[in-house]
Structure formats: C-alpha cells, structure tokens
Amino acid sequence: MVMATTTRVPLPLFHSLSKRMSSNMVGLGSGHIRTGLGAVHRVNIDTPPFLDEPRTCAVIGAPLTYGQPFDGVQQGPSALREAGIIDAIKKLGWRLKEHGDVNFSDIRVEEEELSPNLHCNLPALVGACNERIFKVVKKNAEANRFVLTLGGDHSIATGTLGGILSARPNVGVVWVDAHADINTPETSESGNMHGMPLSLLSRLFPDPHLLPGHKWMKNVPKLDLQKLVFVGLRDLDRMERHFITENNIKAFTMYHVDKYGIGKVVEMALDHLGNCPLHLSYDIDACDPVIAPSTGTAVRGGLSYREAHFVAEACAETRMLGSMDLVEVNPSLQGEEAFGISLGEETVELGMAIAASALGNRIL
C-alpha cells in the first residue's frame, strides 16, 4: 500500500458536500438519521455448521496502530464498543465472549537492521503484537465460536487470519478493501505493514517467520490464493497488480461493481470460494469516503452505504461465515459535524452497522 498514491479527501470537502446534500435532497429534512441500535433487527439465520450451539460471538479488540503512520486507529475498538456493537450482538441473538482489547503496552522489542532489499517498518513490533492477536483468535476459533476482531489497522490480519487458518485451514477469505494489501517487504514502496498481510500469509514472501518478530508464523498454515477473493479494489500498486494477475487471484474492482452490480459481484465471489468456512476481512476504506471519511487511506469511488452492507449480508446468508475483521476505523479523524453527527462518529456507526449485518441484522 503506497500512501503517496492514495487520494486523501480534505475533511472540509465533506462538510460542504453534506451541507449541499442537506439543502438539496428532498425528504431528508433536518431531523436525525436513524442509525445505531435503533436500526438493528434480528432475523433468524442458521448458525454455520462448524460453530457450536448456543452460538457465541467472541469479540476481540486489536488496537494495533504500528502497521501504518496515522495515530488514532488504535481507538477503533473502544469507539465501536461505545457505538453499541456489544448490545447489537446480544440483540441479534448471540451469546457473547468479550475479550476486551489485546494488551500491547508491555511489549518491548529491538528493531533489527533489515537486508537492504527489504522495506518494512517496525516488523519486530508489529510481529510481536500480531502473535498475541494470533493466539487469542486461534483459541476462540478452535472453541467453535464466531470470531469478531475490531482493529486497529489492517496489519492485524496477519494475526487474525493466521489464527483462523490454524483452526479452519480450508477457510475462504473475502477481502473487502480499496487496497490489495499483498505487497511484500521486497515490493512495498511505503514499508507500511498494513499493506503486507496477504503476502506473508500466502508465502508470496516465502519465509515470513524470518522477519523480526514473526517466528510464530513458521507453523501457520499457508493461505491458498485460490481461496481468496477481493471486493472493492480501486487503489493498487504496480507489483500488487502483478501478483494478482500472475497468481490468477479472483479480484473484483469497483469497475466490476459498476458493471455487474454488487449483487452479481458478491454472488461470483462466493461461488468461487465454494462451500467452506468464510472469513470476512473488512477494511472500512472499501466504502466511499463520503460515508466513511474517518480512515487513514480514503480513496474516492468506493462502495455506497447499501453496497457496503450487502457484502456483509450476503456472506452471512451463506450460513458459512465464521469470522470477521473490521479495520482502519480512525475516530480521531473527526472533521466537522454534518447532519448532527461528527465525521468520526459517522464512520464508527457505519462500521458497527456493517458488523451487525454480518451477524444477522436485516431490513426485513
């Protein structure tokens, strides 16, 4: 992921856009837009066969911020809890196993000098944090629970998906993101590790356990790239394009969403993965910055509000969704208020609502 090539939308633009929308949109008025717990409705969806009854959702906070340069993303888990994600899970009929946040405060590492051909920021620290995430995710997946991990930046996927692969090695991965996050330490221009988890897990970078802090990866099962599907891509680095085409990875960009519609795109994505446990890795920057501005690498032209929800709803309706990451929600990027809600709160509430959709929330 190259920070210099992403399009950051100035926050004042959203405020001016919102004011134009509020004055021009017939029927919107100036009242409160219904969001949050008031929009959560339980619909009976069968529990995935590999999860135990009564069905239980393990909630794990992963406030990891070292995989990218923006402060504030570590506040994502607490902000999502404050927005009501725990109450939403209960309202949707799940039992709860609340783990709180994984503690990174006592981690002390020495960053080693890397080979000149590697461009990788803070690998020892990111790796040590991910080892802790890996252990708690693996434990809960092995206990046959739904595992919901709240990030944190997308580098947590090395730990979360590593844990899921260890418990459910035939898992299929739906990666919803503006970015592919498949650079290697050899190809990354930024060196930010939130752009590398898929290359480490798939062994496109052949020996990730040799990276400082990543010895724990030695026995983590390899992610089969034919069990990976991208949805919502629109900002790719040159070598990421190469990896996707060279390895014949199923990838649906925003072009495909425009061409086929989100329903057909998700249908094709799920058909490709087949009948297997599913992991949904959801970066909030997959959504258009008009609806999700408070994220570190916003890119114009993303999923609409309903498209964003449909992906999560369709994955849940397969009856095979067993885990989810929700990442890159950065409530510190507050901006100005529009429609009576700050931009940071708007993004947090969207993230909470998408997670609720993955757990069974429906319109009807």
Short mmCIF file of C-alpha atoms in Angstrom, two decimals:
data_model
loop_
_atom_site.label_atom_id
_atom_site.label_comp_id
_atom_site.label_asym_id
_atom_site.label_seq_id
_atom_site.Cartn_x
_atom_site.Cartn_y
_atom_site.Cartn_z
CA MET A 1 0.00 0.00 0.00
CA VAL A 2 1.60 3.28 -1.10
CA MET A 3 0.47 6.22 0.99
CA ALA A 4 1.64 8.71 -1.62
CA THR A 5 -0.68 7.32 -4.30
CA THR A 6 -3.89 7.28 -2.27
CA THR A 7 -6.26 10.20 -2.63
CA ARG A 8 -6.93 11.84 0.71
CA VAL A 9 -10.13 13.79 0.56
CA PRO A 10 -9.91 17.04 2.56
CA LEU A 11 -12.32 16.91 5.50
CA PRO A 12 -13.82 20.36 4.81
CA LEU A 13 -14.99 18.97 1.47
CA PHE A 14 -17.25 16.52 3.27
CA HIS A 15 -18.74 19.30 5.37
CA SER A 16 -19.50 21.44 2.34
CA LEU A 17 -20.83 18.41 0.45
CA SER A 18 -23.02 17.46 3.38
CA LYS A 19 -24.45 20.96 3.61
CA ARG A 20 -25.25 20.90 -0.12
CA MET A 21 -26.88 17.48 0.30
CA SER A 22 -28.94 18.63 3.28
CA SER A 23 -30.31 21.62 1.40
CA ASN A 24 -30.89 19.85 -1.92
CA MET A 25 -32.14 16.36 -1.04
CA VAL A 26 -35.91 16.24 -1.00
CA GLY A 27 -37.34 14.45 2.02
CA LEU A 28 -34.13 14.33 4.05
CA GLY A 29 -35.07 17.32 6.15
CA SER A 30 -33.04 18.32 9.15
CA GLY A 31 -34.07 15.52 11.51
CA HIS A 32 -31.96 12.73 12.96
CA ILE A 33 -30.87 9.98 10.56
CA ARG A 34 -31.75 6.62 12.12
CA THR A 35 -28.62 4.62 12.80
CA GLY A 36 -27.07 2.55 15.55
CA LEU A 37 -29.04 0.15 17.75
CA GLY A 38 -32.35 1.60 16.61
CA ALA A 39 -31.71 0.07 13.18
CA VAL A 40 -30.79 -3.42 14.46
CA HIS A 41 -33.44 -6.08 13.79
CA ARG A 42 -32.93 -9.76 14.47
CA VAL A 43 -33.69 -12.17 11.64
CA ASN A 44 -33.23 -15.90 12.13
CA ILE A 45 -30.23 -17.08 10.09
CA ASP A 46 -28.96 -20.61 10.58
CA THR A 47 -25.78 -20.98 12.58
CA PRO A 48 -22.79 -22.15 10.50
CA PRO A 49 -22.40 -25.92 10.96
CA PHE A 50 -18.85 -25.62 12.29
CA LEU A 51 -19.92 -23.30 15.15
CA ASP A 52 -21.29 -24.69 18.41
CA GLU A 53 -24.78 -24.07 19.76
CA PRO A 54 -25.75 -21.94 21.50
CA ARG A 55 -23.94 -19.73 19.06
CA THR A 56 -21.35 -17.47 20.62
CA CYS A 57 -19.54 -14.44 19.26
CA ALA A 58 -16.07 -13.76 20.62
CA VAL A 59 -15.21 -10.07 20.44
CA ILE A 60 -11.52 -9.22 20.41
CA GLY A 61 -10.15 -5.70 20.35
CA ALA A 62 -6.89 -5.36 18.44
CA PRO A 63 -5.80 -1.72 18.86
CA LEU A 64 -2.73 -2.09 16.66
CA THR A 65 -1.56 1.12 15.00
CA TYR A 66 2.05 0.37 14.10
CA GLY A 67 1.28 -1.02 10.63
CA GLN A 68 0.57 2.47 9.26
CA PRO A 69 1.54 6.07 10.03
CA PHE A 70 -1.70 7.64 11.32
CA ASP A 71 -2.36 7.99 15.02
CA GLY A 72 -5.87 7.28 16.27
CA VAL A 73 -6.71 3.95 14.62
CA GLN A 74 -5.93 2.27 17.95
CA GLN A 75 -9.12 3.93 19.24
CA GLY A 76 -11.25 1.90 16.83
CA PRO A 77 -12.16 -0.97 19.19
CA SER A 78 -13.26 1.30 22.05
CA ALA A 79 -15.18 3.59 19.69
CA LEU A 80 -17.04 0.63 18.15
CA ARG A 81 -17.95 -0.66 21.59
CA GLU A 82 -19.19 2.79 22.62
CA ALA A 83 -21.29 2.90 19.44
CA GLY A 84 -23.15 -0.18 20.64
CA ILE A 85 -21.58 -3.18 18.92
CA ILE A 86 -21.81 -5.33 22.07
CA ASP A 87 -25.50 -4.57 22.58
CA ALA A 88 -26.12 -5.17 18.87
CA ILE A 89 -24.54 -8.64 19.07
CA LYS A 90 -26.76 -9.55 22.02
CA LYS A 91 -29.84 -8.10 20.33
CA LEU A 92 -29.13 -10.33 17.33
CA GLY A 93 -29.35 -13.44 19.50
CA TRP A 94 -25.67 -14.25 20.01
CA ARG A 95 -24.08 -15.20 23.28
CA LEU A 96 -21.06 -13.06 23.99
CA LYS A 97 -17.45 -13.82 24.86
CA GLU A 98 -15.93 -10.38 25.39
CA HIS A 99 -12.13 -10.46 25.49
CA GLY A 100 -11.55 -6.75 25.75
CA ASP A 101 -8.50 -5.37 23.98
CA VAL A 102 -5.34 -7.37 23.41
CA ASN A 103 -2.69 -5.70 25.55
CA PHE A 104 0.39 -4.45 23.71
CA SER A 105 1.61 -1.95 26.33
CA ASP A 106 4.23 -4.24 27.84
CA ILE A 107 5.80 -5.31 24.55
CA ARG A 108 9.44 -4.27 24.30
CA VAL A 109 11.36 -5.13 21.15
CA GLU A 110 14.56 -4.11 19.43
CA GLU A 111 14.12 -3.43 15.73
CA GLU A 112 16.91 -5.16 13.81
CA GLU A 113 18.58 -3.78 10.72
CA LEU A 114 16.99 -5.44 7.71
CA SER A 115 18.55 -6.57 4.47
CA PRO A 116 18.86 -3.63 2.02
CA ASN A 117 16.28 -5.21 -0.30
CA LEU A 118 13.59 -5.16 2.39
CA HIS A 119 11.41 -2.15 3.11
CA CYS A 120 9.40 -2.97 6.19
CA ASN A 121 8.59 -0.59 9.05
CA LEU A 122 8.65 -1.86 12.64
CA PRO A 123 8.44 -5.57 11.78
CA ALA A 124 9.52 -6.73 15.25
CA LEU A 125 6.85 -4.65 16.98
CA VAL A 126 4.08 -5.46 14.51
CA GLY A 127 5.02 -9.14 14.63
CA ALA A 128 5.04 -9.28 18.43
CA CYS A 129 1.60 -7.64 18.59
CA ASN A 130 0.25 -10.00 15.96
CA GLU A 131 1.50 -13.03 17.85
CA ARG A 132 -0.77 -12.06 20.73
CA ILE A 133 -3.70 -11.49 18.37
CA PHE A 134 -2.99 -14.84 16.70
CA LYS A 135 -3.14 -16.75 19.99
CA VAL A 136 -6.48 -15.36 21.17
CA VAL A 137 -8.12 -15.67 17.73
CA LYS A 138 -6.88 -19.26 17.32
CA LYS A 139 -8.15 -20.21 20.78
CA ASN A 140 -11.65 -18.89 20.06
CA ALA A 141 -11.83 -20.36 16.56
CA GLU A 142 -10.82 -23.75 17.98
CA ALA A 143 -13.65 -23.34 20.53
CA ASN A 144 -16.05 -23.13 17.56
CA ARG A 145 -17.06 -19.53 18.16
CA PHE A 146 -17.67 -16.75 15.68
CA VAL A 147 -14.61 -14.51 15.99
CA LEU A 148 -15.12 -10.77 15.52
CA THR A 149 -11.89 -8.77 15.74
CA LEU A 150 -12.06 -4.99 15.94
CA GLY A 151 -8.99 -3.13 14.64
CA GLY A 152 -6.74 -1.41 14.59
CA ASP A 153 -5.03 -1.23 11.23
CA HIS A 154 -5.15 -4.00 8.62
CA SER A 155 -1.81 -5.44 9.66
CA ILE A 156 -3.82 -7.28 12.36
CA ALA A 157 -4.94 -9.66 9.61
CA THR A 158 -1.59 -11.44 9.83
CA GLY A 159 -2.56 -12.48 13.34
CA THR A 160 -6.32 -12.87 12.91
CA LEU A 161 -6.25 -14.80 9.66
CA GLY A 162 -3.26 -16.79 10.87
CA GLY A 163 -5.35 -17.87 13.85
CA ILE A 164 -8.36 -18.73 11.69
CA LEU A 165 -6.20 -20.71 9.23
CA SER A 166 -4.76 -22.70 12.14
CA ALA A 167 -8.24 -23.71 13.29
CA ARG A 168 -10.02 -23.84 9.92
CA PRO A 169 -7.35 -24.48 7.27
CA ASN A 170 -9.85 -24.70 4.40
CA VAL A 171 -11.22 -21.21 5.08
CA GLY A 172 -12.17 -18.96 2.18
CA VAL A 173 -11.35 -15.26 2.54
CA VAL A 174 -13.47 -12.34 1.32
CA TRP A 175 -11.17 -9.31 1.41
CA VAL A 176 -13.21 -6.10 1.18
CA ASP A 177 -10.83 -3.20 0.71
CA ALA A 178 -9.83 -0.33 -1.54
CA HIS A 179 -6.32 -1.83 -1.44
CA ALA A 180 -4.99 -5.34 -2.03
CA ASP A 181 -2.60 -5.45 0.96
CA ILE A 182 -0.49 -8.02 -0.88
CA ASN A 183 2.83 -6.19 -1.17
CA THR A 184 5.88 -8.00 0.15
CA PRO A 185 8.67 -6.40 2.19
CA GLU A 186 10.61 -6.52 -1.08
CA THR A 187 8.00 -4.71 -3.20
CA SER A 188 6.41 -2.25 -0.79
CA GLU A 189 7.23 1.37 -1.55
CA SER A 190 5.93 2.69 1.79
CA GLY A 191 7.14 -0.12 4.05
CA ASN A 192 3.85 0.02 5.97
CA MET A 193 2.90 -3.44 7.17
CA HIS A 194 -0.85 -2.93 6.85
CA GLY A 195 -0.18 -3.38 3.14
CA MET A 196 1.55 -6.77 3.54
CA PRO A 197 -0.55 -9.32 5.49
CA LEU A 198 -1.65 -11.35 2.47
CA SER A 199 1.87 -11.72 1.10
CA LEU A 200 3.05 -13.05 4.46
CA LEU A 201 0.13 -15.44 4.93
CA SER A 202 0.25 -16.77 1.35
CA ARG A 203 4.05 -17.06 1.34
CA LEU A 204 4.42 -14.77 -1.67
CA PHE A 205 7.09 -13.61 0.73
CA PRO A 206 8.50 -17.12 1.16
CA ASP A 207 9.80 -17.13 4.73
CA PRO A 208 7.80 -14.66 6.82
CA HIS A 209 8.97 -16.37 10.03
CA LEU A 210 12.45 -14.99 9.32
CA LEU A 211 11.20 -11.41 9.66
CA PRO A 212 11.93 -9.95 13.10
CA GLY A 213 9.01 -10.65 15.43
CA HIS A 214 7.41 -13.23 13.14
CA LYS A 215 8.92 -16.56 14.29
CA TRP A 216 5.43 -17.62 15.40
CA MET A 217 4.39 -17.77 11.73
CA LYS A 218 6.58 -20.78 10.98
CA ASN A 219 3.78 -23.29 11.62
CA VAL A 220 0.84 -21.16 10.48
CA PRO A 221 -0.86 -22.86 7.52
CA LYS A 222 -0.33 -21.20 4.17
CA LEU A 223 -3.22 -19.23 2.70
CA ASP A 224 -4.19 -20.70 -0.67
CA LEU A 225 -4.54 -17.74 -3.03
CA GLN A 226 -7.35 -19.56 -4.84
CA LYS A 227 -9.28 -19.31 -1.57
CA LEU A 228 -9.03 -15.51 -1.61
CA VAL A 229 -11.41 -13.06 -3.28
CA PHE A 230 -11.05 -9.28 -3.40
CA VAL A 231 -14.09 -6.99 -3.47
CA GLY A 232 -13.97 -3.22 -3.94
CA LEU A 233 -10.37 -2.72 -5.11
CA ARG A 234 -9.52 0.66 -6.61
CA ASP A 235 -6.00 1.67 -5.49
CA LEU A 236 -3.32 -0.87 -6.42
CA ASP A 237 0.45 -0.67 -6.55
CA ARG A 238 2.27 -1.92 -9.63
CA MET A 239 3.54 -5.11 -8.03
CA GLU A 240 0.17 -5.83 -6.44
CA ARG A 241 -1.35 -5.85 -9.93
CA HIS A 242 1.39 -8.26 -10.96
CA PHE A 243 0.77 -10.61 -8.00
CA ILE A 244 -2.99 -10.67 -8.63
CA THR A 245 -2.71 -11.45 -12.34
CA GLU A 246 0.32 -13.77 -12.06
CA ASN A 247 -1.40 -15.89 -9.40
CA ASN A 248 -4.84 -15.71 -11.00
CA ILE A 249 -6.41 -14.33 -7.82
CA LYS A 250 -10.12 -13.63 -8.12
CA ALA A 251 -10.42 -9.86 -7.87
CA PHE A 252 -13.47 -7.64 -8.26
CA THR A 253 -12.60 -3.96 -8.53
CA MET A 254 -15.04 -1.06 -8.40
CA TYR A 255 -15.18 -1.37 -12.19
CA HIS A 256 -16.82 -4.77 -11.74
CA VAL A 257 -19.20 -3.36 -9.12
CA ASP A 258 -20.22 -0.67 -11.61
CA LYS A 259 -20.53 -3.15 -14.48
CA TYR A 260 -22.35 -6.03 -12.80
CA GLY A 261 -23.81 -4.55 -9.63
CA ILE A 262 -22.86 -5.56 -6.12
CA GLY A 263 -25.30 -8.48 -6.07
CA LYS A 264 -23.69 -10.25 -9.01
CA VAL A 265 -20.17 -9.43 -7.84
CA VAL A 266 -20.73 -10.99 -4.43
CA GLU A 267 -22.51 -13.97 -5.99
CA MET A 268 -19.49 -14.61 -8.24
CA ALA A 269 -17.09 -14.12 -5.34
CA LEU A 270 -18.87 -16.62 -3.12
CA ASP A 271 -19.33 -19.11 -5.95
CA HIS A 272 -15.58 -19.02 -6.50
CA LEU A 273 -14.86 -19.86 -2.86
CA GLY A 274 -17.38 -22.69 -2.73
CA ASN A 275 -18.77 -24.43 0.33
CA CYS A 276 -16.22 -23.72 3.06
CA PRO A 277 -15.90 -21.68 6.25
CA LEU A 278 -15.66 -17.98 5.40
CA HIS A 279 -13.60 -15.18 6.88
CA LEU A 280 -14.63 -11.62 6.07
CA SER A 281 -11.78 -9.11 6.28
CA TYR A 282 -13.45 -5.72 6.03
CA ASP A 283 -11.45 -2.51 5.72
CA ILE A 284 -13.73 0.49 6.20
CA ASP A 285 -11.87 2.29 3.39
CA ALA A 286 -13.65 -0.04 0.95
CA CYS A 287 -16.55 2.36 1.48
CA ASP A 288 -16.69 5.67 -0.30
CA PRO A 289 -15.20 8.46 1.83
CA VAL A 290 -18.48 10.37 1.62
CA ILE A 291 -19.92 7.76 4.01
CA ALA A 292 -16.67 6.64 5.72
CA PRO A 293 -14.32 9.63 5.85
CA SER A 294 -12.55 8.79 9.12
CA THR A 295 -9.95 6.34 7.86
CA GLY A 296 -6.29 6.81 7.12
CA THR A 297 -6.21 5.96 3.39
CA ALA A 298 -9.55 7.10 1.98
CA VAL A 299 -9.96 6.76 -1.80
CA ARG A 300 -12.81 8.21 -3.82
CA GLY A 301 -15.17 5.94 -5.75
CA GLY A 302 -15.90 3.26 -3.14
CA LEU A 303 -18.87 1.21 -2.02
CA SER A 304 -22.12 3.00 -1.25
CA TYR A 305 -23.89 2.57 2.09
CA ARG A 306 -26.15 -0.19 0.82
CA GLU A 307 -23.40 -1.89 -1.21
CA ALA A 308 -21.22 -1.97 1.91
CA HIS A 309 -23.98 -3.67 3.89
CA PHE A 310 -24.91 -6.07 1.11
CA VAL A 311 -21.46 -7.66 1.09
CA ALA A 312 -21.74 -8.47 4.79
CA GLU A 313 -25.37 -9.61 4.50
CA ALA A 314 -24.64 -11.93 1.58
CA CYS A 315 -21.67 -13.51 3.36
CA ALA A 316 -23.85 -14.17 6.42
CA GLU A 317 -26.62 -15.68 4.30
CA THR A 318 -24.26 -18.41 3.05
CA ARG A 319 -24.51 -19.89 6.56
CA MET A 320 -20.72 -20.35 6.40
CA LEU A 321 -19.40 -17.05 7.78
CA GLY A 322 -17.43 -17.82 10.92
CA SER A 323 -15.14 -14.85 11.47
CA MET A 324 -14.68 -11.18 10.60
CA ASP A 325 -12.16 -8.39 10.99
CA LEU A 326 -13.31 -4.76 10.92
CA VAL A 327 -10.31 -2.48 10.49
CA GLU A 328 -8.98 1.02 9.81
CA VAL A 329 -11.76 2.89 11.60
CA ASN A 330 -9.98 6.01 12.91
CA PRO A 331 -12.34 8.07 15.06
CA SER A 332 -9.66 10.69 15.72
CA LEU A 333 -10.13 11.98 12.17
CA GLN A 334 -13.21 13.83 13.36
CA GLY A 335 -13.66 16.65 10.88
CA GLU A 336 -16.68 18.91 11.12
CA GLU A 337 -20.22 17.99 12.03
CA ALA A 338 -22.81 17.18 9.39
CA PHE A 339 -26.40 16.05 9.97
CA GLY A 340 -25.80 16.39 13.72
CA ILE A 341 -23.03 13.78 13.78
CA SER A 342 -19.27 14.18 13.51
CA LEU A 343 -17.42 12.52 10.65
CA GLY A 344 -15.61 10.29 13.12
CA GLU A 345 -18.89 9.16 14.68
CA GLU A 346 -20.38 8.60 11.22
CA THR A 347 -17.59 6.21 10.26
CA VAL A 348 -17.74 4.38 13.59
CA GLU A 349 -21.52 3.91 13.32
CA LEU A 350 -21.12 2.61 9.76
CA GLY A 351 -18.53 0.10 10.93
CA MET A 352 -20.76 -1.03 13.77
CA ALA A 353 -23.71 -1.43 11.39
CA ILE A 354 -21.69 -3.46 8.86
CA ALA A 355 -20.54 -5.82 11.60
CA ALA A 356 -24.17 -6.17 12.72
CA SER A 357 -25.15 -7.06 9.14
CA ALA A 358 -22.52 -9.81 9.14
CA LEU A 359 -24.04 -11.18 12.34
CA GLY A 360 -27.62 -11.28 11.09
CA ASN A 361 -29.09 -7.77 11.08
CA ARG A 362 -31.59 -7.32 8.26
CA ILE A 363 -34.14 -4.83 6.99
CA LEU A 364 -36.92 -7.43 7.00
#
